[in-house]
CSV table of C-alpha atoms in Angstrom, one decimal:
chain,number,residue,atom,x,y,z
A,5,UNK,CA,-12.0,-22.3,5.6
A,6,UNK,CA,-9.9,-20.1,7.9
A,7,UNK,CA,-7.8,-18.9,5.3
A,8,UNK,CA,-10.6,-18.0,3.1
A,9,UNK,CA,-11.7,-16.2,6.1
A,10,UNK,CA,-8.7,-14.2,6.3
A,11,UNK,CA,-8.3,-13.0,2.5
A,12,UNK,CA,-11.9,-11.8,2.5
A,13,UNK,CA,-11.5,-9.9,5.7
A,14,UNK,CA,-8.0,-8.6,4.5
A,15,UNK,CA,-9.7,-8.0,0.8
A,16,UNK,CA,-12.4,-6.2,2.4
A,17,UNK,CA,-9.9,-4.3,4.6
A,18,UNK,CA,-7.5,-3.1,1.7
A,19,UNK,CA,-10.2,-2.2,-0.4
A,20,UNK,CA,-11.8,0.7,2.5
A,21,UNK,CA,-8.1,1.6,3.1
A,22,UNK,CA,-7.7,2.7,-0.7
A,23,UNK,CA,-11.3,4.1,-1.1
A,24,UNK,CA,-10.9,5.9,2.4
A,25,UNK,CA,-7.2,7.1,1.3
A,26,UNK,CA,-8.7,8.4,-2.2
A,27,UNK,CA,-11.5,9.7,-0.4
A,28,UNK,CA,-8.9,11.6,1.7
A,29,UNK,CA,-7.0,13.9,-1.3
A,30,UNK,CA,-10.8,15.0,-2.4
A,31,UNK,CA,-12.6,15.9,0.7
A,32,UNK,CA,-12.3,18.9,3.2
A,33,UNK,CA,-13.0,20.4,6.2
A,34,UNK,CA,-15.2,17.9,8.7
A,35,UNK,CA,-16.0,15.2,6.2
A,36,UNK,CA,-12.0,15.1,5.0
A,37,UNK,CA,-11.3,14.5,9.2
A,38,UNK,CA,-14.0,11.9,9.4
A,39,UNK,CA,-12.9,10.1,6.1
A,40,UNK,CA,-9.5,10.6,8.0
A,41,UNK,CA,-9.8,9.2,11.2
A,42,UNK,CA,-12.2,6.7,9.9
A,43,UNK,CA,-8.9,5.1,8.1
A,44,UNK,CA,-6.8,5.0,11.3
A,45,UNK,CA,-9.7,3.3,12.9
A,46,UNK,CA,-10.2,0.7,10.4
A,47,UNK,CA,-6.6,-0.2,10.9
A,48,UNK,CA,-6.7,0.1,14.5
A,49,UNK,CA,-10.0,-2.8,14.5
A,50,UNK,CA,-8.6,-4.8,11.5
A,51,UNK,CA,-6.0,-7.2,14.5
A,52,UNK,CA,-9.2,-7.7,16.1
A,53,UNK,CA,-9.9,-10.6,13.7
A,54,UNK,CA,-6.7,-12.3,14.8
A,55,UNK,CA,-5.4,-12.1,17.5
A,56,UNK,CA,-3.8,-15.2,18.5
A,57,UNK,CA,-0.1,-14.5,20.1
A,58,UNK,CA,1.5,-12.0,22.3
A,59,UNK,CA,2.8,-10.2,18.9
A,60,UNK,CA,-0.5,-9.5,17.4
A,61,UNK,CA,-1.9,-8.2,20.8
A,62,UNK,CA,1.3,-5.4,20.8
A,63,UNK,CA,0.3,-4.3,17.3
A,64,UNK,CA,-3.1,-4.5,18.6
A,65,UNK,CA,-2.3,-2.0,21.4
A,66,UNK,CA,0.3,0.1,19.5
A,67,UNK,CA,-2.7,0.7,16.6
A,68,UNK,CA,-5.5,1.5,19.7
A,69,UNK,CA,-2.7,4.4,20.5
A,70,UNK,CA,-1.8,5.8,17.4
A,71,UNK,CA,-5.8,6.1,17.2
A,72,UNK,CA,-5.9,7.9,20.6
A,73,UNK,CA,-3.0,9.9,19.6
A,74,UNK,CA,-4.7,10.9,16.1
A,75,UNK,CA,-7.7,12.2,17.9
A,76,UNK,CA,-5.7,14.6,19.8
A,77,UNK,CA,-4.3,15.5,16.4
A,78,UNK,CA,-6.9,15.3,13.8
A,79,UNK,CA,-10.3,15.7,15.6
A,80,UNK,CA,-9.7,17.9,18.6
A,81,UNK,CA,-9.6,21.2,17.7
A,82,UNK,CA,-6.9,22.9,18.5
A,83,UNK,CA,-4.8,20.0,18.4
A,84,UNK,CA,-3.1,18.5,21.7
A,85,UNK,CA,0.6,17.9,21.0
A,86,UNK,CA,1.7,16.5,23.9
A,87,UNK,CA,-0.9,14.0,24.9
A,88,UNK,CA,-0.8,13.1,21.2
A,89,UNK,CA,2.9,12.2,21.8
A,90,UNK,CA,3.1,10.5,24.2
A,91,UNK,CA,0.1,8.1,22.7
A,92,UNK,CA,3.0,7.5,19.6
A,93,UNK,CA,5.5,7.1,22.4
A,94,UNK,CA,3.5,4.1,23.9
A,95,UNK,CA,2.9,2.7,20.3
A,96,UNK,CA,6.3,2.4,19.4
A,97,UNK,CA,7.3,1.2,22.9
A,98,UNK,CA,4.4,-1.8,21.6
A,99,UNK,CA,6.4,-2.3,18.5
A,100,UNK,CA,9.6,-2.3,20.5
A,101,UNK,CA,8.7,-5.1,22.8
A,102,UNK,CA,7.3,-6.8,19.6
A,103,UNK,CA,10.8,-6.9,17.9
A,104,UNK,CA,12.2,-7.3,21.1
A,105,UNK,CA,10.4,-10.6,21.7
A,106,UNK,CA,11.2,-12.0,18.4
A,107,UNK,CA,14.8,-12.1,19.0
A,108,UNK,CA,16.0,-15.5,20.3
A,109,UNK,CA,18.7,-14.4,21.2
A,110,UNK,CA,20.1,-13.6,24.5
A,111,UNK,CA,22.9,-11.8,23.2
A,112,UNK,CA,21.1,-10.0,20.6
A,113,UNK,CA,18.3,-8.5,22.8
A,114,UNK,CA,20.9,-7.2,25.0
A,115,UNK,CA,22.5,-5.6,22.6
A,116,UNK,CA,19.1,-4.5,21.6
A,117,UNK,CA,18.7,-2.5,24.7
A,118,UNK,CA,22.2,-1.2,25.0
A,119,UNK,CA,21.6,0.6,21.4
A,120,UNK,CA,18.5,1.8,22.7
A,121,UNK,CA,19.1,3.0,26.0
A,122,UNK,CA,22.2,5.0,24.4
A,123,UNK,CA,20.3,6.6,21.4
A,124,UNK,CA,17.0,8.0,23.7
A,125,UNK,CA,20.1,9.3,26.2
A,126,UNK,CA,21.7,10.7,23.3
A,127,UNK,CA,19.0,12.2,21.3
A,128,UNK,CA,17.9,13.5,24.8
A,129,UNK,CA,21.1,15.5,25.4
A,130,UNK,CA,21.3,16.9,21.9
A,131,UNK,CA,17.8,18.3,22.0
A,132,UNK,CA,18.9,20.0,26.0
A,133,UNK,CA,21.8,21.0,23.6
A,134,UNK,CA,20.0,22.6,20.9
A,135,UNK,CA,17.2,23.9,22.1
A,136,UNK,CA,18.5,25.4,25.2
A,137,UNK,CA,16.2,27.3,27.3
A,138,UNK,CA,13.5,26.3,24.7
A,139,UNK,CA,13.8,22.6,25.7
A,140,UNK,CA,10.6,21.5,26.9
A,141,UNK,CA,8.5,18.3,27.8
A,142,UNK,CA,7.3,18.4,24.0
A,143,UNK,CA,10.2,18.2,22.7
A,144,UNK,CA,11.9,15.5,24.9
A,145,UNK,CA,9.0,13.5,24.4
A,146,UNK,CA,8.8,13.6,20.8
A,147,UNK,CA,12.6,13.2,19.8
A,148,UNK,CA,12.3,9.9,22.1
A,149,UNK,CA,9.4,9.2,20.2
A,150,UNK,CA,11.6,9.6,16.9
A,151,UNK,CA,14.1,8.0,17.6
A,152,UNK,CA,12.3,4.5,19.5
A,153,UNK,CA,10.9,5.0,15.8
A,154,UNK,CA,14.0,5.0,14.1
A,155,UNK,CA,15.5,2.3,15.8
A,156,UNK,CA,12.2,0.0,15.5
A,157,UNK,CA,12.9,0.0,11.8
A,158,UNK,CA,16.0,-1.2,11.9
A,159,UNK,CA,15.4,-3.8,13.9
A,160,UNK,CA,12.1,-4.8,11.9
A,161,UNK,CA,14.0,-4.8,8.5
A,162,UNK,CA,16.2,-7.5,10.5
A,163,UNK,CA,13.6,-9.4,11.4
A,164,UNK,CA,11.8,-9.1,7.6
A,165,UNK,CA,11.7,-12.8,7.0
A,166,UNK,CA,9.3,-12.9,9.8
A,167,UNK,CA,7.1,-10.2,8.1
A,168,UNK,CA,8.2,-7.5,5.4
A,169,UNK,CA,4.6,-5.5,5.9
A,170,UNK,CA,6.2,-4.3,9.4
A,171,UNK,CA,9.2,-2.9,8.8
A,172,UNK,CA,7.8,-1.2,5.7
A,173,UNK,CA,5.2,0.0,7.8
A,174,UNK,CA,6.9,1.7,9.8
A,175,UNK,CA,8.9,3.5,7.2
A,176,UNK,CA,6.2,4.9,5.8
A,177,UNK,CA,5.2,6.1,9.3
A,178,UNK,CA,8.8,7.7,9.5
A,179,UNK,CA,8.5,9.1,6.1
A,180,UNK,CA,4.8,10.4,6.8
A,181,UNK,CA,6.9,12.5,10.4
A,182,UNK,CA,9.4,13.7,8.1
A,183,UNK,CA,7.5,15.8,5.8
A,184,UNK,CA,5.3,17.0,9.1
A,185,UNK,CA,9.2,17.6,10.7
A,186,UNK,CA,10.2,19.8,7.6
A,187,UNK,CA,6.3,21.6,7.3
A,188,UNK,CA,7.0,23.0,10.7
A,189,UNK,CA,10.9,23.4,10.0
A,190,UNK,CA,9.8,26.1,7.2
A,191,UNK,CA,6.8,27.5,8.7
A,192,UNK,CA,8.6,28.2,12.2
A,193,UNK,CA,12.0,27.9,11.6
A,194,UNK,CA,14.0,28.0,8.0
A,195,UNK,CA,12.9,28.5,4.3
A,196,UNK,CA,13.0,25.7,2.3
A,197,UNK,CA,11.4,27.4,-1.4
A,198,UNK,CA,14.9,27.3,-3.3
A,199,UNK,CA,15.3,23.8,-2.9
A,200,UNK,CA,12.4,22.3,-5.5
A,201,UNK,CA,12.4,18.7,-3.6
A,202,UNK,CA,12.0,20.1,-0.7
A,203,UNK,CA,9.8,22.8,-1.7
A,204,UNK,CA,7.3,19.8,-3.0
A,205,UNK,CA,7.6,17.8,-0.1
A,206,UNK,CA,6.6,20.9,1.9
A,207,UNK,CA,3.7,22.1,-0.6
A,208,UNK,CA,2.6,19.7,-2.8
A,209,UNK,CA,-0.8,19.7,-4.7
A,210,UNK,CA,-2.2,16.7,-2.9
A,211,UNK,CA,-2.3,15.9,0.7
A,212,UNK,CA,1.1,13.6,0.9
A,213,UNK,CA,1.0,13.4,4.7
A,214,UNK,CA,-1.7,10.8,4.7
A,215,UNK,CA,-0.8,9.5,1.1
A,216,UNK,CA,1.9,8.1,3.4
A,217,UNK,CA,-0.1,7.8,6.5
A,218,UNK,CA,-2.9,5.1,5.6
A,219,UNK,CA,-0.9,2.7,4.1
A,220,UNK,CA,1.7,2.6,6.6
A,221,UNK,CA,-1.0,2.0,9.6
A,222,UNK,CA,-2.7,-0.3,6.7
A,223,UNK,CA,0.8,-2.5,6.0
A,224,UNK,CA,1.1,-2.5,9.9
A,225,UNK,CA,-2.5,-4.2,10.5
A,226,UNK,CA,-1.8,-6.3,7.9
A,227,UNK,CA,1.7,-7.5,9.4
A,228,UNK,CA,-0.2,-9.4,12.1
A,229,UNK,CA,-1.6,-12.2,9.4
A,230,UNK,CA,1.8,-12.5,7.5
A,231,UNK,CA,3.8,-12.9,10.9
A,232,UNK,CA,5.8,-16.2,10.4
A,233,UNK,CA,7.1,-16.4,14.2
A,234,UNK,CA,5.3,-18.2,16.9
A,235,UNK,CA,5.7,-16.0,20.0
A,236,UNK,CA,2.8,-16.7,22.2
Protein backbone atom coordinates (compact mmCIF):
# COMPACT_ATOMS: atom_id res chain seq x y z
CA UNK A 1 0.00 0.00 0.00
CA UNK A 2 2.72 2.45 0.86
CA UNK A 3 4.65 1.79 -2.06
CA UNK A 4 1.75 2.18 -4.31
CA UNK A 5 1.43 5.37 -2.53
CA UNK A 6 4.67 6.51 -3.47
CA UNK A 7 4.79 5.67 -7.32
CA UNK A 8 1.41 7.52 -7.74
CA UNK A 9 2.66 10.54 -5.94
CA UNK A 10 6.09 10.37 -7.78
CA UNK A 11 4.06 9.49 -11.25
CA UNK A 12 1.90 12.42 -10.59
CA UNK A 13 5.04 14.48 -9.64
CA UNK A 14 7.16 13.68 -12.89
CA UNK A 15 4.40 14.07 -15.00
CA UNK A 16 3.79 18.27 -13.79
CA UNK A 17 7.56 18.48 -13.92
CA UNK A 18 7.63 17.59 -17.75
CA UNK A 19 4.34 19.39 -18.66
CA UNK A 20 5.51 22.47 -16.45
CA UNK A 21 9.19 22.14 -18.16
CA UNK A 22 7.39 22.00 -21.80
CA UNK A 23 5.22 24.54 -20.70
CA UNK A 24 8.34 26.62 -19.91
CA UNK A 25 10.17 26.83 -23.69
CA UNK A 26 6.55 28.08 -25.05
CA UNK A 27 5.32 30.69 -22.65
CA UNK A 28 6.58 34.32 -21.93
CA UNK A 29 6.51 37.12 -20.02
CA UNK A 30 4.28 36.65 -16.53
CA UNK A 31 2.72 33.37 -17.40
CA UNK A 32 6.47 31.84 -18.54
CA UNK A 33 7.58 33.12 -14.59
CA UNK A 34 4.53 31.55 -13.03
CA UNK A 35 4.79 28.23 -15.18
CA UNK A 36 8.47 28.82 -13.87
CA UNK A 37 8.37 29.12 -10.39
CA UNK A 38 5.49 26.84 -10.19
CA UNK A 39 8.17 23.94 -11.11
CA UNK A 40 10.62 24.87 -8.33
CA UNK A 41 7.72 24.84 -6.07
CA UNK A 42 6.46 21.48 -6.94
CA UNK A 43 9.86 20.19 -6.22
CA UNK A 44 10.30 22.14 -3.21
CA UNK A 45 6.60 20.42 -1.66
CA UNK A 46 7.21 16.91 -3.43
CA UNK A 47 9.71 15.71 0.21
CA UNK A 48 6.78 16.76 2.02
CA UNK A 49 5.19 13.30 1.30
CA UNK A 50 8.26 11.64 2.97
CA UNK A 51 9.87 12.77 5.24
CA UNK A 52 11.09 10.15 7.54
CA UNK A 53 14.97 10.66 8.38
CA UNK A 54 17.29 13.54 9.04
CA UNK A 55 18.40 13.25 5.18
CA UNK A 56 15.06 13.82 3.65
CA UNK A 57 14.49 16.81 6.09
CA UNK A 58 18.01 18.50 4.62
CA UNK A 59 16.75 18.09 1.01
CA UNK A 60 13.64 19.22 2.39
CA UNK A 61 15.19 22.48 3.61
CA UNK A 62 17.83 22.91 0.79
CA UNK A 63 14.65 22.71 -1.85
CA UNK A 64 12.49 25.45 0.59
CA UNK A 65 15.83 27.71 -0.21
CA UNK A 66 16.53 27.26 -3.61
CA UNK A 67 12.64 28.30 -3.82
CA UNK A 68 13.36 31.43 -1.65
CA UNK A 69 16.40 32.06 -3.63
CA UNK A 70 14.34 31.69 -7.15
CA UNK A 71 11.90 34.30 -6.01
CA UNK A 72 14.61 36.77 -5.58
CA UNK A 73 15.66 35.75 -9.08
CA UNK A 74 12.64 34.90 -11.12
CA UNK A 75 9.72 36.77 -9.63
CA UNK A 76 11.08 40.02 -8.07
CA UNK A 77 11.63 42.33 -10.43
CA UNK A 78 14.71 43.61 -10.71
CA UNK A 79 16.19 40.59 -9.43
CA UNK A 80 18.02 40.42 -5.93
CA UNK A 81 21.49 38.82 -6.40
CA UNK A 82 22.68 38.65 -3.22
CA UNK A 83 19.94 37.55 -1.08
CA UNK A 84 19.35 35.08 -3.82
CA UNK A 85 22.84 33.76 -3.09
CA UNK A 86 23.06 33.40 -0.20
CA UNK A 87 19.52 31.31 -0.18
CA UNK A 88 21.80 28.70 -2.76
CA UNK A 89 24.57 29.03 -0.18
CA UNK A 90 22.29 27.67 2.62
CA UNK A 91 20.93 24.91 0.19
CA UNK A 92 24.10 23.48 -0.58
CA UNK A 93 25.40 23.83 2.96
CA UNK A 94 21.80 21.28 3.41
CA UNK A 95 23.26 19.03 0.88
CA UNK A 96 26.65 19.18 2.46
CA UNK A 97 25.57 18.08 5.84
CA UNK A 98 23.49 15.42 3.93
CA UNK A 99 26.60 13.80 2.35
CA UNK A 100 28.39 14.67 5.28
CA UNK A 101 26.19 12.46 7.44
CA UNK A 102 26.20 9.56 5.28
CA UNK A 103 29.77 8.97 5.62
CA UNK A 104 30.59 6.32 8.40
CA UNK A 105 33.52 7.09 8.53
CA UNK A 106 35.46 9.04 10.92
CA UNK A 107 38.34 9.37 8.83
CA UNK A 108 36.53 10.05 5.76
CA UNK A 109 34.36 13.03 7.11
CA UNK A 110 37.42 14.63 8.32
CA UNK A 111 38.91 14.45 5.38
CA UNK A 112 35.70 15.74 4.07
CA UNK A 113 36.10 18.90 5.83
CA UNK A 114 39.73 19.46 5.38
CA UNK A 115 38.93 19.49 1.30
CA UNK A 116 36.29 21.74 2.03
CA UNK A 117 37.61 24.19 4.32
CA UNK A 118 40.77 24.50 1.84
CA UNK A 119 38.77 24.87 -1.46
CA UNK A 120 36.11 27.84 -0.01
CA UNK A 121 39.70 29.44 1.46
CA UNK A 122 41.11 28.98 -1.86
CA UNK A 123 38.45 29.94 -4.16
CA UNK A 124 38.09 32.93 -1.65
CA UNK A 125 41.66 34.17 -2.27
CA UNK A 126 41.63 33.80 -6.02
CA UNK A 127 38.48 35.79 -6.44
CA UNK A 128 40.40 38.86 -3.87
CA UNK A 129 43.05 37.97 -6.59
CA UNK A 130 41.13 38.47 -9.60
CA UNK A 131 38.87 40.80 -9.00
CA UNK A 132 40.87 43.21 -7.15
CA UNK A 133 39.20 46.32 -6.05
CA UNK A 134 35.99 44.85 -7.77
CA UNK A 135 35.87 42.04 -5.11
CA UNK A 136 32.69 42.42 -3.45
CA UNK A 137 30.21 40.50 -0.93
CA UNK A 138 28.53 39.10 -4.25
CA UNK A 139 31.09 37.78 -5.46
CA UNK A 140 32.66 35.99 -2.32
CA UNK A 141 29.37 34.74 -1.70
CA UNK A 142 28.68 33.13 -4.89
CA UNK A 143 32.17 31.56 -5.71
CA UNK A 144 31.64 29.87 -2.08
CA UNK A 145 28.42 28.99 -3.32
CA UNK A 146 30.14 27.36 -6.51
CA UNK A 147 32.40 25.72 -5.24
CA UNK A 148 30.34 24.03 -1.81
CA UNK A 149 28.53 23.02 -5.24
CA UNK A 150 31.24 21.57 -6.80
CA UNK A 151 32.50 19.69 -4.12
CA UNK A 152 28.87 18.36 -3.12
CA UNK A 153 29.04 16.43 -6.34
CA UNK A 154 31.84 14.81 -5.86
CA UNK A 155 31.10 13.61 -2.83
CA UNK A 156 27.39 12.57 -3.94
CA UNK A 157 28.74 10.61 -7.03
CA UNK A 158 30.77 8.69 -4.12
CA UNK A 159 28.02 8.08 -2.25
CA UNK A 160 25.76 6.93 -5.68
CA UNK A 161 24.96 3.51 -4.34
CA UNK A 162 22.93 5.26 -1.84
CA UNK A 163 21.01 7.26 -4.43
CA UNK A 164 22.18 8.12 -8.22
CA UNK A 165 19.12 10.79 -8.57
CA UNK A 166 21.41 13.15 -6.18
CA UNK A 167 24.52 13.40 -7.50
CA UNK A 168 22.97 13.74 -10.95
CA UNK A 169 20.92 16.34 -9.56
CA UNK A 170 23.22 18.29 -8.67
CA UNK A 171 25.10 18.25 -11.90
CA UNK A 172 22.47 19.34 -13.72
CA UNK A 173 22.19 22.26 -11.13
CA UNK A 174 26.07 22.90 -11.91
CA UNK A 175 25.51 22.60 -15.52
CA UNK A 176 22.26 24.85 -15.37
CA UNK A 177 25.17 27.83 -13.35
CA UNK A 178 27.47 27.28 -16.08
CA UNK A 179 25.63 28.45 -18.95
CA UNK A 180 24.19 31.47 -16.57
CA UNK A 181 28.31 31.94 -15.66
CA UNK A 182 29.26 32.16 -19.50
CA UNK A 183 25.68 34.39 -20.40
CA UNK A 184 27.09 37.03 -18.15
CA UNK A 185 30.84 36.14 -19.13
CA UNK A 186 29.87 37.45 -22.87
CA UNK A 187 27.44 40.02 -22.03
CA UNK A 188 29.77 41.85 -19.43
CA UNK A 189 32.98 40.57 -19.93
CA UNK A 190 34.45 38.50 -23.24
CA UNK A 191 32.86 37.47 -26.60
CA UNK A 192 32.19 34.12 -27.00
CA UNK A 193 30.48 34.24 -31.01
CA UNK A 194 33.55 32.50 -32.82
CA UNK A 195 33.35 29.59 -30.81
CA UNK A 196 29.96 27.74 -32.22
CA UNK A 197 29.59 25.52 -28.81
CA UNK A 198 29.83 28.16 -26.96
CA UNK A 199 28.01 30.54 -29.04
CA UNK A 200 24.87 27.94 -28.62
CA UNK A 201 25.22 27.50 -25.14
CA UNK A 202 25.11 31.24 -24.85
CA UNK A 203 22.11 31.81 -27.48
CA UNK A 204 20.34 28.95 -28.20
CA UNK A 205 16.67 28.77 -29.73
CA UNK A 206 15.11 27.36 -26.60
CA UNK A 207 15.37 28.34 -23.10
CA UNK A 208 18.32 25.72 -21.94
CA UNK A 209 18.71 27.36 -18.51
CA UNK A 210 15.62 25.69 -17.16
CA UNK A 211 15.76 22.74 -19.78
CA UNK A 212 18.49 21.98 -17.22
CA UNK A 213 16.94 23.60 -14.25
CA UNK A 214 13.62 21.50 -13.65
CA UNK A 215 14.95 18.30 -13.86
CA UNK A 216 17.79 18.79 -11.75
CA UNK A 217 15.49 20.24 -8.63
CA UNK A 218 12.98 17.25 -10.05
CA UNK A 219 16.01 14.33 -9.77
CA UNK A 220 16.81 16.03 -6.29
CA UNK A 221 13.11 15.67 -4.89
CA UNK A 222 13.01 12.51 -6.15
CA UNK A 223 16.45 11.37 -4.45
CA UNK A 224 14.65 11.40 -1.02
CA UNK A 225 12.45 8.09 -1.97
CA UNK A 226 15.45 6.23 -3.69
CA UNK A 227 17.77 7.00 -0.62
CA UNK A 228 19.11 3.48 0.43
CA UNK A 229 20.80 4.78 3.81
CA UNK A 230 19.20 4.88 7.19
CA UNK A 231 20.40 8.06 8.78
CA UNK A 232 17.76 9.13 11.17
Amino acid sequence: MKTNKTIIISSVFITLEIILGILIQFTHNYLNIFVSYLSIALAAAFPLFFIKNKNNLLVQVGLLFTLFADLFLVVIKPMLQVPAMICFSITQTCYFLRIYYNQTSKKERIIHLIIRIISIIIIQIITVIVLKEKTDFLSLISTFYYINLIINIIFAFKQRKSSILFPIGLLLFACCDLQVGLIVLNSSYITIENNLILSFIVDPPFNLVWLVYVPSQTLIALSIIKDKTSTN
